Amino acid sequence: MNTGTSISKPTDAVPRYVLEGRVVTLNSQDEVLERGRVLVRGNRIVAVEPSGGPLPEAFRDAPVIDTGGTLYPGLIDLHNHFVYDVLTLWRVPKKYLNRTQWPRHADYGPLISLPVRVLGGHAPSARAIVRYIEAKALLAGTTTGQGIRTRVSGGEALFRGAMRNVEEPGDDHLPAGSTRVMDLHDDAEDIESFHDALESHAAYFYHLGEGVDDYAHRRYLDLAGHDLIQPSLVGIHSLGLQRPDLDTMAARDAKVVWSPFSNLLLYGQTLPVSDLLGAGVTFSLGCDWSPTGSKNLLQELKVARHEAARQGVSLSSRTLVRSVTADAARVAGWQTQVGTLRAHALADLLVIAGTDGDPYDTLISATEKQVRLVTVDGVARFGDRALMEQLAFDRTHPSEPWTVDGVEKAFYLWAEDSPLNDLGFEAARSLLEEAMANLPDFQQRMEHAEREGVGPAPFTLVLDNEPQDVFATGPDAFAFLTDLHRVAGRITLDAPTVGGEDYWALLAAQNNLDATLKQQLRQDYA
């Protein structure tokens, strides 16, 4: 999600605190402290150490908080079209072969593309989308994601809010990544542009080989034929790659973002886990988007665990957890700053309730209810209300209470220079539900208000998963992308957490999913 907090500079006045619990460092030794503590000053971790010893002088008066949980680095989602995460699961009509096919279905425009175009095209609902989806990611432990691109007063920019943003991190220690969705065109200018992007970024995220047929595989061959398999290449999906291709990716230090749930929903299969592991390519997990993917990384971890077991491949829980922490940081080129709990790292942390059992299984099995605390840049952004109160150093901007399955939680979403500081999570949710109950009427009201000059300053969203390359030519291209009269009358706002009878009914209706996965997911969230 586009996010990225304002980076604070540690001074004598900045907050200091100590979090205690079981500490899963994800460092090079995968060290776990059964009873440890993390010392935070400003936006940095000062020390990670066993509990019990004397605290440094600078922390003698700092609050020492027993979290009652297991501490991890914050989760890093390297593939998510966040703007679309207000939408519920799409009932995928059939099994597809590549990414050019499913956007052509008659239901795709009215139910997915056009609703987001309506909501993202007007300031009140565009602002509500950003607030809602940012909170939706945070409440499941995500501290870094890909960016939300906005247009404000005619200019285009990446929104900076309560999470980190891969494409505009706002910190000189974190090299900015870049993303490309459309397929590479076979012309000299586009090839040169792709090469320049690889050269100028630590991580260039490219939707590579999304599909299971020859078309998908040729997208990899296009890169290989022009010497574009480089260390900065991050192949999102890479579903169409064969084992020798993955071997080449690994040999050249290119990376992969694996989105198994999206692959299964659209194509009925995902990467062979044995090939992914056997090649030794560095990989991370990504949710893709809520219409054909997971709501959050906690769900995607469960899908990946199940799929590896279904394929009969031993994929350790530690490897999976690394794929959303330490290895994800390496994919982004951020391994010196985030993804591990260690001294001098940025203070992005996740606390999951409980300290028993295997610490990696604990994270994968966790639901949103078990998320006790999420910090970004040392700032407590979401968690159990009691913990949030203890870490509320900014009393001028109080947190917003919320409840997950009977557990009192709270959000703190205020961010310096954010245009959304006047908009809370619940207000955003209510506005979106009202708008989505009658999209044509909402569209008419917004157009009228804009003609009259009524409403907030311009703030709209740039849609980052529109299939311009699919509908680049042909008589239906313009209508598909712009004819808002085809939008569905009413759609449902996606709930922020996994569960509920509506969600399980949508999951049950997915014809491309293995029945055991549907059963296992419901059991995981029982």
XYZ file of C-alpha atoms in Angstrom:
526
model
C 0.000 0.000 0.000
C 1.262 3.280 -0.498
C 2.338 4.287 2.678
C 5.517 5.398 4.266
C 5.592 7.378 7.477
C 7.449 10.571 8.033
C 10.801 9.391 9.319
C 11.561 10.780 12.744
C 15.065 11.725 13.803
C 16.042 10.380 17.245
C 16.666 13.103 19.785
C 16.663 13.208 23.561
C 12.934 13.998 23.408
C 11.829 11.056 21.283
C 9.865 8.205 22.864
C 11.726 5.283 24.378
C 10.139 2.012 25.386
C 10.875 -1.652 26.001
C 8.748 -4.536 24.703
C 9.107 -7.915 26.403
C 8.039 -11.354 25.192
C 9.352 -14.181 23.094
C 11.530 -12.576 20.413
C 11.864 -14.110 16.931
C 14.743 -12.174 15.440
C 14.835 -13.646 11.893
C 18.530 -12.728 11.906
C 21.132 -14.753 10.011
C 21.136 -17.355 12.801
C 17.327 -17.299 13.159
C 17.874 -16.667 16.854
C 14.820 -16.939 19.119
C 14.864 -15.499 22.639
C 12.296 -17.389 24.686
C 12.183 -14.491 27.117
C 13.625 -11.400 25.543
C 13.140 -7.699 25.102
C 13.398 -5.116 22.333
C 14.538 -1.616 23.259
C 13.195 1.124 20.975
C 14.276 4.755 20.831
C 12.630 6.962 18.250
C 12.343 5.015 15.023
C 15.220 2.589 15.733
C 15.799 -0.565 17.693
C 18.572 0.085 20.195
C 19.012 -3.479 21.438
C 17.534 -6.972 21.285
C 18.534 -8.984 24.333
C 17.415 -11.483 26.970
C 15.145 -10.068 29.648
C 16.207 -9.765 33.245
C 19.417 -7.781 33.123
C 19.765 -4.095 33.975
C 18.523 -1.658 31.383
C 20.855 0.961 29.876
C 20.829 4.290 31.659
C 18.879 5.915 28.815
C 16.011 3.438 29.384
C 15.819 3.554 33.168
C 12.625 5.640 33.085
C 11.192 4.117 29.878
C 7.998 2.046 30.064
C 8.713 -1.695 30.130
C 5.742 -3.498 28.591
C 5.127 -7.217 28.904
C 3.342 -7.920 25.631
C 2.283 -11.441 26.571
C 3.168 -12.399 23.035
C 5.793 -13.261 20.450
C 7.643 -10.426 18.723
C 8.505 -10.524 15.019
C 9.673 -8.025 12.415
C 6.743 -6.298 10.705
C 5.353 -8.129 7.679
C 6.329 -6.983 4.171
C 3.783 -7.382 1.347
C 5.592 -6.993 -1.976
C 2.644 -7.586 -4.282
C -0.650 -5.895 -3.608
C -2.904 -3.668 -5.687
C -4.195 -2.030 -2.528
C -6.673 0.333 -4.167
C -8.846 -2.655 -5.101
C -8.888 -4.130 -1.591
C -12.295 -2.652 -0.837
C -13.774 -5.354 -3.122
C -14.899 -8.805 -2.034
C -13.796 -12.050 -3.671
C -14.866 -12.296 -7.295
C -16.534 -15.561 -8.223
C -13.992 -16.526 -10.881
C -16.069 -17.795 -13.811
C -13.682 -20.440 -15.112
C -10.065 -21.574 -15.181
C -7.854 -19.256 -17.215
C -4.522 -19.746 -18.974
C -2.937 -16.286 -18.679
C -3.463 -12.749 -17.454
C -4.876 -11.440 -20.755
C -8.019 -13.582 -20.493
C -9.904 -12.967 -17.249
C -10.154 -9.154 -17.609
C -12.182 -9.751 -20.783
C -15.009 -11.486 -18.930
C -18.290 -9.562 -19.052
C -18.488 -9.328 -15.245
C -14.991 -7.986 -14.706
C -15.707 -4.394 -15.694
C -19.018 -3.933 -13.835
C -17.886 -5.728 -10.664
C -14.187 -4.874 -10.336
C -12.705 -2.273 -12.650
C -15.540 0.229 -12.906
C -16.566 0.274 -9.209
C -13.006 1.150 -8.212
C -12.878 3.717 -11.005
C -16.021 5.355 -9.600
C -14.864 5.259 -5.983
C -11.303 6.277 -6.768
C -12.391 9.111 -9.029
C -13.967 11.345 -6.369
C -12.258 12.855 -3.364
C -14.606 11.691 -0.563
C -14.559 8.021 -1.553
C -10.927 8.071 -2.744
C -9.845 9.349 0.657
C -12.013 6.712 2.341
C -10.445 3.941 0.249
C -6.940 4.913 1.306
C -7.852 5.126 4.974
C -9.771 1.840 4.931
C -7.233 -0.278 3.084
C -4.319 1.106 5.068
C -6.031 0.093 8.288
C -7.004 -3.262 6.779
C -3.357 -4.062 6.095
C -2.071 -2.812 9.442
C -4.518 -4.837 11.502
C -2.982 -8.032 10.097
C 0.602 -6.998 10.804
C 1.672 -5.527 7.459
C 4.135 -2.672 7.945
C 5.409 -2.306 4.354
C 3.611 -2.547 1.030
C 3.580 -1.205 -2.505
C 2.356 2.309 -3.046
C -0.995 3.949 -3.583
C -0.618 6.546 -6.299
C -2.834 9.597 -5.976
C -3.649 12.725 -7.928
C -3.959 15.791 -5.735
C -4.756 19.175 -7.228
C -3.614 18.010 -10.637
C -0.306 16.496 -9.571
C 0.484 12.814 -9.173
C 2.156 11.513 -6.027
C 2.449 8.504 -3.785
C 0.356 8.704 -0.647
C 2.361 8.780 2.571
C 0.523 7.440 5.567
C 0.931 5.034 8.454
C 2.874 2.281 6.655
C 6.081 2.097 4.666
C 5.970 2.349 0.903
C 8.325 0.292 -1.264
C 8.206 2.845 -4.059
C 8.749 5.954 -1.938
C 10.157 4.892 1.429
C 11.130 8.374 2.578
C 14.412 7.208 4.097
C 17.842 7.498 2.527
C 18.722 4.054 3.893
C 15.891 2.416 1.927
C 16.337 2.442 -1.863
C 13.068 3.042 -3.696
C 11.632 0.265 -5.822
C 9.457 0.566 -8.910
C 6.643 -1.523 -10.370
C 5.448 -2.484 -13.837
C 2.235 -4.414 -14.496
C 1.982 -4.381 -18.295
C 3.869 -6.905 -20.411
C 7.129 -5.870 -22.047
C 6.618 -4.832 -25.671
C 8.973 -6.175 -28.297
C 10.336 -2.848 -29.450
C 13.685 -1.190 -28.858
C 12.322 1.768 -26.924
C 10.390 -0.341 -24.414
C 13.277 -2.765 -23.971
C 15.657 0.111 -23.294
C 13.209 1.609 -20.816
C 12.974 -1.733 -18.997
C 16.763 -1.998 -18.896
C 17.062 1.520 -17.491
C 14.514 0.713 -14.776
C 16.513 -2.338 -13.751
C 19.695 -0.286 -13.631
C 18.209 2.547 -11.591
C 16.353 0.573 -8.902
C 17.383 -1.914 -6.261
C 14.118 -3.737 -6.956
C 12.025 -3.567 -10.131
C 8.768 -5.460 -9.643
C 7.391 -6.896 -12.879
C 4.310 -9.072 -13.416
C 6.224 -11.929 -15.021
C 4.788 -15.053 -16.593
C 1.346 -14.738 -15.018
C -0.326 -17.812 -16.424
C 0.231 -21.464 -17.240
C 0.456 -21.524 -21.051
C 3.019 -20.748 -23.720
C 2.028 -17.070 -23.743
C 3.015 -16.775 -20.090
C 6.293 -18.603 -20.629
C 7.197 -16.393 -23.575
C 7.094 -13.380 -21.272
C 10.100 -14.869 -19.489
C 11.840 -15.685 -22.771
C 11.375 -12.046 -23.814
C 13.409 -10.948 -20.811
C 16.034 -13.639 -21.159
C 16.502 -12.888 -24.847
C 17.334 -9.264 -24.098
C 19.576 -9.918 -21.075
C 17.014 -8.499 -18.650
C 17.352 -11.186 -15.987
C 19.233 -8.968 -13.548
C 19.665 -8.851 -9.737
C 17.118 -6.038 -9.452
C 14.423 -8.002 -11.321
C 11.574 -9.183 -9.106
C 9.236 -11.485 -10.996
C 5.753 -11.179 -9.533
C 3.889 -14.511 -9.920
C 6.497 -16.178 -12.203
C 3.901 -18.910 -12.630
C 4.830 -19.513 -16.272
C 8.485 -20.138 -15.496
C 9.934 -23.648 -15.754
C 12.603 -25.102 -13.494
C 15.548 -24.086 -15.746
C 14.144 -20.554 -15.810
C 14.026 -20.442 -12.012
C 17.580 -21.792 -11.927
C 18.644 -18.889 -14.130
C 16.760 -16.405 -11.944
C 18.600 -17.768 -8.901
C 21.991 -17.787 -10.613
C 21.592 -14.131 -11.572
C 20.187 -13.167 -8.146
C 16.804 -12.178 -9.580
C 13.886 -12.701 -7.193
C 10.304 -13.954 -7.172
C 7.126 -12.818 -5.427
C 4.831 -15.813 -4.990
C 1.059 -15.225 -4.762
C -0.355 -18.755 -4.438
C -3.947 -17.868 -3.568
C -4.371 -15.608 -6.581
C -2.747 -18.207 -8.846
C -5.066 -20.933 -7.572
C -8.193 -18.805 -7.875
C -7.508 -17.709 -11.465
C -5.492 -20.564 -12.962
C -6.201 -23.554 -10.711
C -2.502 -24.059 -9.981
C 0.550 -22.266 -8.670
C 4.319 -22.639 -8.813
C 5.658 -26.121 -8.071
C 7.069 -25.551 -4.598
C 9.801 -28.118 -5.231
C 11.036 -26.026 -8.187
C 10.926 -22.819 -6.162
C 12.926 -24.355 -3.329
C 15.167 -26.469 -5.533
C 16.295 -23.518 -7.592
C 17.172 -21.619 -4.445
C 15.696 -18.398 -5.779
C 14.991 -15.776 -3.118
C 11.229 -15.349 -2.843
C 8.639 -13.462 -0.865
C 4.859 -13.699 -0.572
C 2.323 -11.185 -1.847
C -1.462 -11.015 -1.468
C -2.157 -9.594 -4.970
C -5.593 -8.060 -4.234
C -8.836 -8.992 -2.530
C -10.915 -9.777 -5.698
C -8.729 -12.821 -6.457
C -6.330 -13.080 -3.554
C -5.885 -13.000 0.190
C -7.128 -10.253 2.456
C -3.742 -10.053 4.144
C -0.418 -11.832 4.606
C -1.660 -13.896 7.542
C -4.118 -15.543 5.168
C -1.559 -15.865 2.356
C 0.829 -17.660 4.725
C -1.863 -20.226 5.496
C -2.592 -20.789 1.809
C 1.116 -21.268 1.068
C 1.465 -23.762 3.912
C -1.506 -25.772 2.710
C -0.427 -25.740 -0.928
C 3.065 -26.983 -0.108
C 1.553 -29.827 1.897
C -0.878 -30.632 -0.927
C 2.064 -30.838 -3.329
C 3.867 -33.128 -0.888
C 6.772 -30.721 -0.473
C 8.479 -29.944 2.821
C 8.295 -26.175 3.146
C 9.314 -25.198 6.662
C 7.343 -22.680 8.674
C 10.576 -20.786 9.247
C 11.095 -20.404 5.481
C 7.551 -19.135 5.072
C 7.925 -16.590 7.859
C 11.219 -15.423 6.365
C 9.412 -14.903 3.049
C 7.368 -12.070 4.602
C 10.165 -10.652 6.770
C 13.917 -11.129 6.257
C 13.770 -12.545 2.729
C 11.166 -9.985 1.662
C 13.508 -7.252 2.883
C 16.269 -8.775 0.772
C 13.984 -8.794 -2.271
C 13.375 -5.061 -1.790
C 17.066 -4.359 -1.155
C 16.257 -3.294 2.419
C 17.914 -6.140 4.325
C 20.173 -3.835 6.335
C 17.225 -1.864 7.737
C 14.078 -3.984 8.119
C 12.995 -7.612 8.148
C 14.964 -8.593 11.259
C 14.911 -7.616 14.916
C 18.391 -6.369 15.777
C 20.169 -3.290 17.018
C 20.080 -0.277 14.662
C 17.253 -1.702 12.516
C 14.136 0.380 11.939
C 11.515 -0.341 14.578
C 8.869 -2.134 12.498
C 7.461 -4.822 14.782
C 4.569 -7.246 15.046
C 3.433 -8.919 18.255
C 1.262 -12.041 18.123
C -0.508 -13.239 21.270
C 1.003 -16.243 23.025
C 4.473 -17.604 23.661
C 3.942 -21.361 23.444
C 4.651 -23.803 20.618
C 6.770 -23.342 17.516
C 7.259 -19.588 17.033
C 6.988 -19.774 13.237
C 3.816 -21.857 13.332
C 2.446 -19.327 15.818
C 2.661 -16.553 13.239
C 1.319 -18.589 10.330
C -1.631 -19.842 12.383
C -2.477 -16.416 13.817
C -5.646 -14.549 12.884
C -6.264 -10.839 13.145
C -7.635 -11.352 16.656
C -4.186 -12.502 17.824
C -2.425 -9.369 16.538
C -1.500 -7.641 19.781
C 0.637 -4.812 18.431
C 1.959 -3.349 15.163
C 4.603 -0.623 15.122
C 5.985 1.229 12.106
C 9.035 3.433 12.529
C 8.676 2.975 16.279
C 5.106 4.327 16.275
C 2.374 2.032 17.612
C -0.170 1.924 14.778
C -2.559 -0.887 15.768
C -3.021 -3.376 18.544
C -4.770 -4.351 21.732
C -6.194 -1.227 23.255
C -4.313 -1.696 26.531
C -0.957 -1.865 24.733
C -1.827 1.059 22.486
C -2.628 3.155 25.554
C 0.763 2.393 27.067
C 2.467 3.479 23.842
C 0.343 6.582 23.225
C 3.135 9.146 23.327
C 1.164 11.575 21.157
C -1.726 12.629 23.382
C -2.857 15.363 20.993
C -4.011 12.769 18.433
C -5.856 9.983 20.264
C -6.212 6.495 18.860
C -9.485 5.171 17.455
C -11.048 2.185 19.230
C -12.147 -0.862 17.294
C -13.065 -4.460 18.144
C -11.985 -7.751 16.560
C -13.998 -10.795 17.645
C -14.691 -9.272 21.033
C -11.124 -8.094 21.661
C -10.739 -4.341 22.157
C -8.233 -2.905 19.691
C -7.242 0.575 18.565
C -5.805 2.323 15.499
C -3.421 5.268 15.535
C -3.339 6.504 11.938
C -2.264 10.124 12.324
C 0.810 10.925 10.251
C 2.603 14.219 9.776
C 1.532 16.017 6.585
C -1.087 13.358 5.775
C -4.191 14.719 4.008
C -6.316 12.130 5.818
C -5.749 13.113 9.436
C -9.353 14.265 9.686
C -10.710 10.878 8.562
C -11.017 7.896 10.882
C -11.313 4.222 10.035
C -14.971 3.906 11.024
C -15.931 7.058 9.132
C -14.184 5.714 6.044
C -15.952 2.373 6.360
C -19.363 4.033 6.676
C -18.789 6.303 3.694
C -17.711 3.403 1.488
C -20.652 1.227 2.502
C -23.057 4.047 1.697
C -21.437 4.741 -1.670
C -21.229 1.081 -2.683
C -24.905 0.509 -1.849
C -25.828 2.504 -4.972
C -22.844 3.287 -7.168
C -24.738 4.974 -10.032
C -26.476 7.318 -7.599
C -23.195 8.031 -5.814
C -21.516 8.816 -9.129
C -24.273 11.285 -10.068
C -24.155 13.009 -6.673
C -20.381 13.386 -6.817
C -20.486 14.803 -10.355
C -23.132 17.306 -9.286
C -21.121 18.366 -6.221
C -17.984 18.811 -8.306
C -19.837 20.933 -10.860
C -21.068 23.109 -7.997
C -17.604 23.324 -6.460
C -18.722 21.577 -3.285
C -16.597 19.092 -1.357
C -12.986 18.489 -0.376
C -9.966 19.432 -2.461
C -9.238 17.167 -5.427
C -7.883 13.781 -4.324
C -8.258 10.834 -6.667
C -6.559 7.480 -7.123
C -4.524 6.053 -9.977
C -5.662 2.499 -10.700
C -2.609 0.265 -10.995
C -4.150 -2.952 -12.326
C -6.175 -1.785 -15.297
C -5.615 -4.023 -18.339
C -4.613 -1.364 -20.823
C -2.325 -3.864 -22.513
C -5.212 -6.330 -22.800
C -7.588 -3.773 -24.297
C -5.014 -1.633 -26.066
C -6.903 -1.919 -29.349
C -10.327 -2.929 -30.523
C -13.819 -1.446 -30.432
C -14.463 -2.328 -26.772
C -11.229 -0.855 -25.390
C -12.433 2.655 -24.631
C -15.797 1.530 -23.276
C -14.240 -1.069 -21.011
C -11.985 1.451 -19.351
C -14.282 4.475 -19.200
C -17.980 3.618 -19.573
C -19.148 4.116 -16.008
C -22.743 3.436 -17.018
C -21.811 -0.267 -16.989
C -20.924 -0.224 -13.296
C -22.817 -2.571 -10.980
C -25.597 -0.902 -9.031
C -24.621 -2.336 -5.673
C -21.529 -4.120 -4.415
C -20.376 -5.133 -0.953
C -17.471 -3.590 0.914
C -14.904 -6.241 1.748
C -14.730 -6.876 5.484
C -11.375 -5.976 7.037
C -10.825 -9.413 8.560
C -11.113 -12.977 7.274
C -14.298 -14.792 8.235
C -18.062 -14.467 8.385
C -20.649 -16.536 6.573
C -20.593 -14.242 3.541
C -16.876 -14.780 3.092
C -17.053 -18.546 3.476
C -19.919 -18.653 0.975
C -17.801 -16.711 -1.542
C -14.898 -19.057 -0.922
C -17.075 -22.141 -1.320
C -18.266 -20.856 -4.714
C -14.722 -20.785 -6.155
C -14.598 -23.615 -8.673
C -10.835 -23.494 -9.189
C -9.921 -24.099 -5.540
C -9.184 -27.489 -4.100
C -11.943 -28.522 -1.666
C -9.431 -29.317 1.041
C -8.048 -25.760 0.899
C -11.523 -24.340 1.444
C -12.021 -26.653 4.410
C -8.577 -25.957 5.845
C -8.970 -22.185 5.663
C -12.315 -22.307 7.409
C -10.799 -24.512 10.079
C -7.842 -22.130 10.438
C -10.253 -19.299 11.216
C -12.762 -21.284 13.269
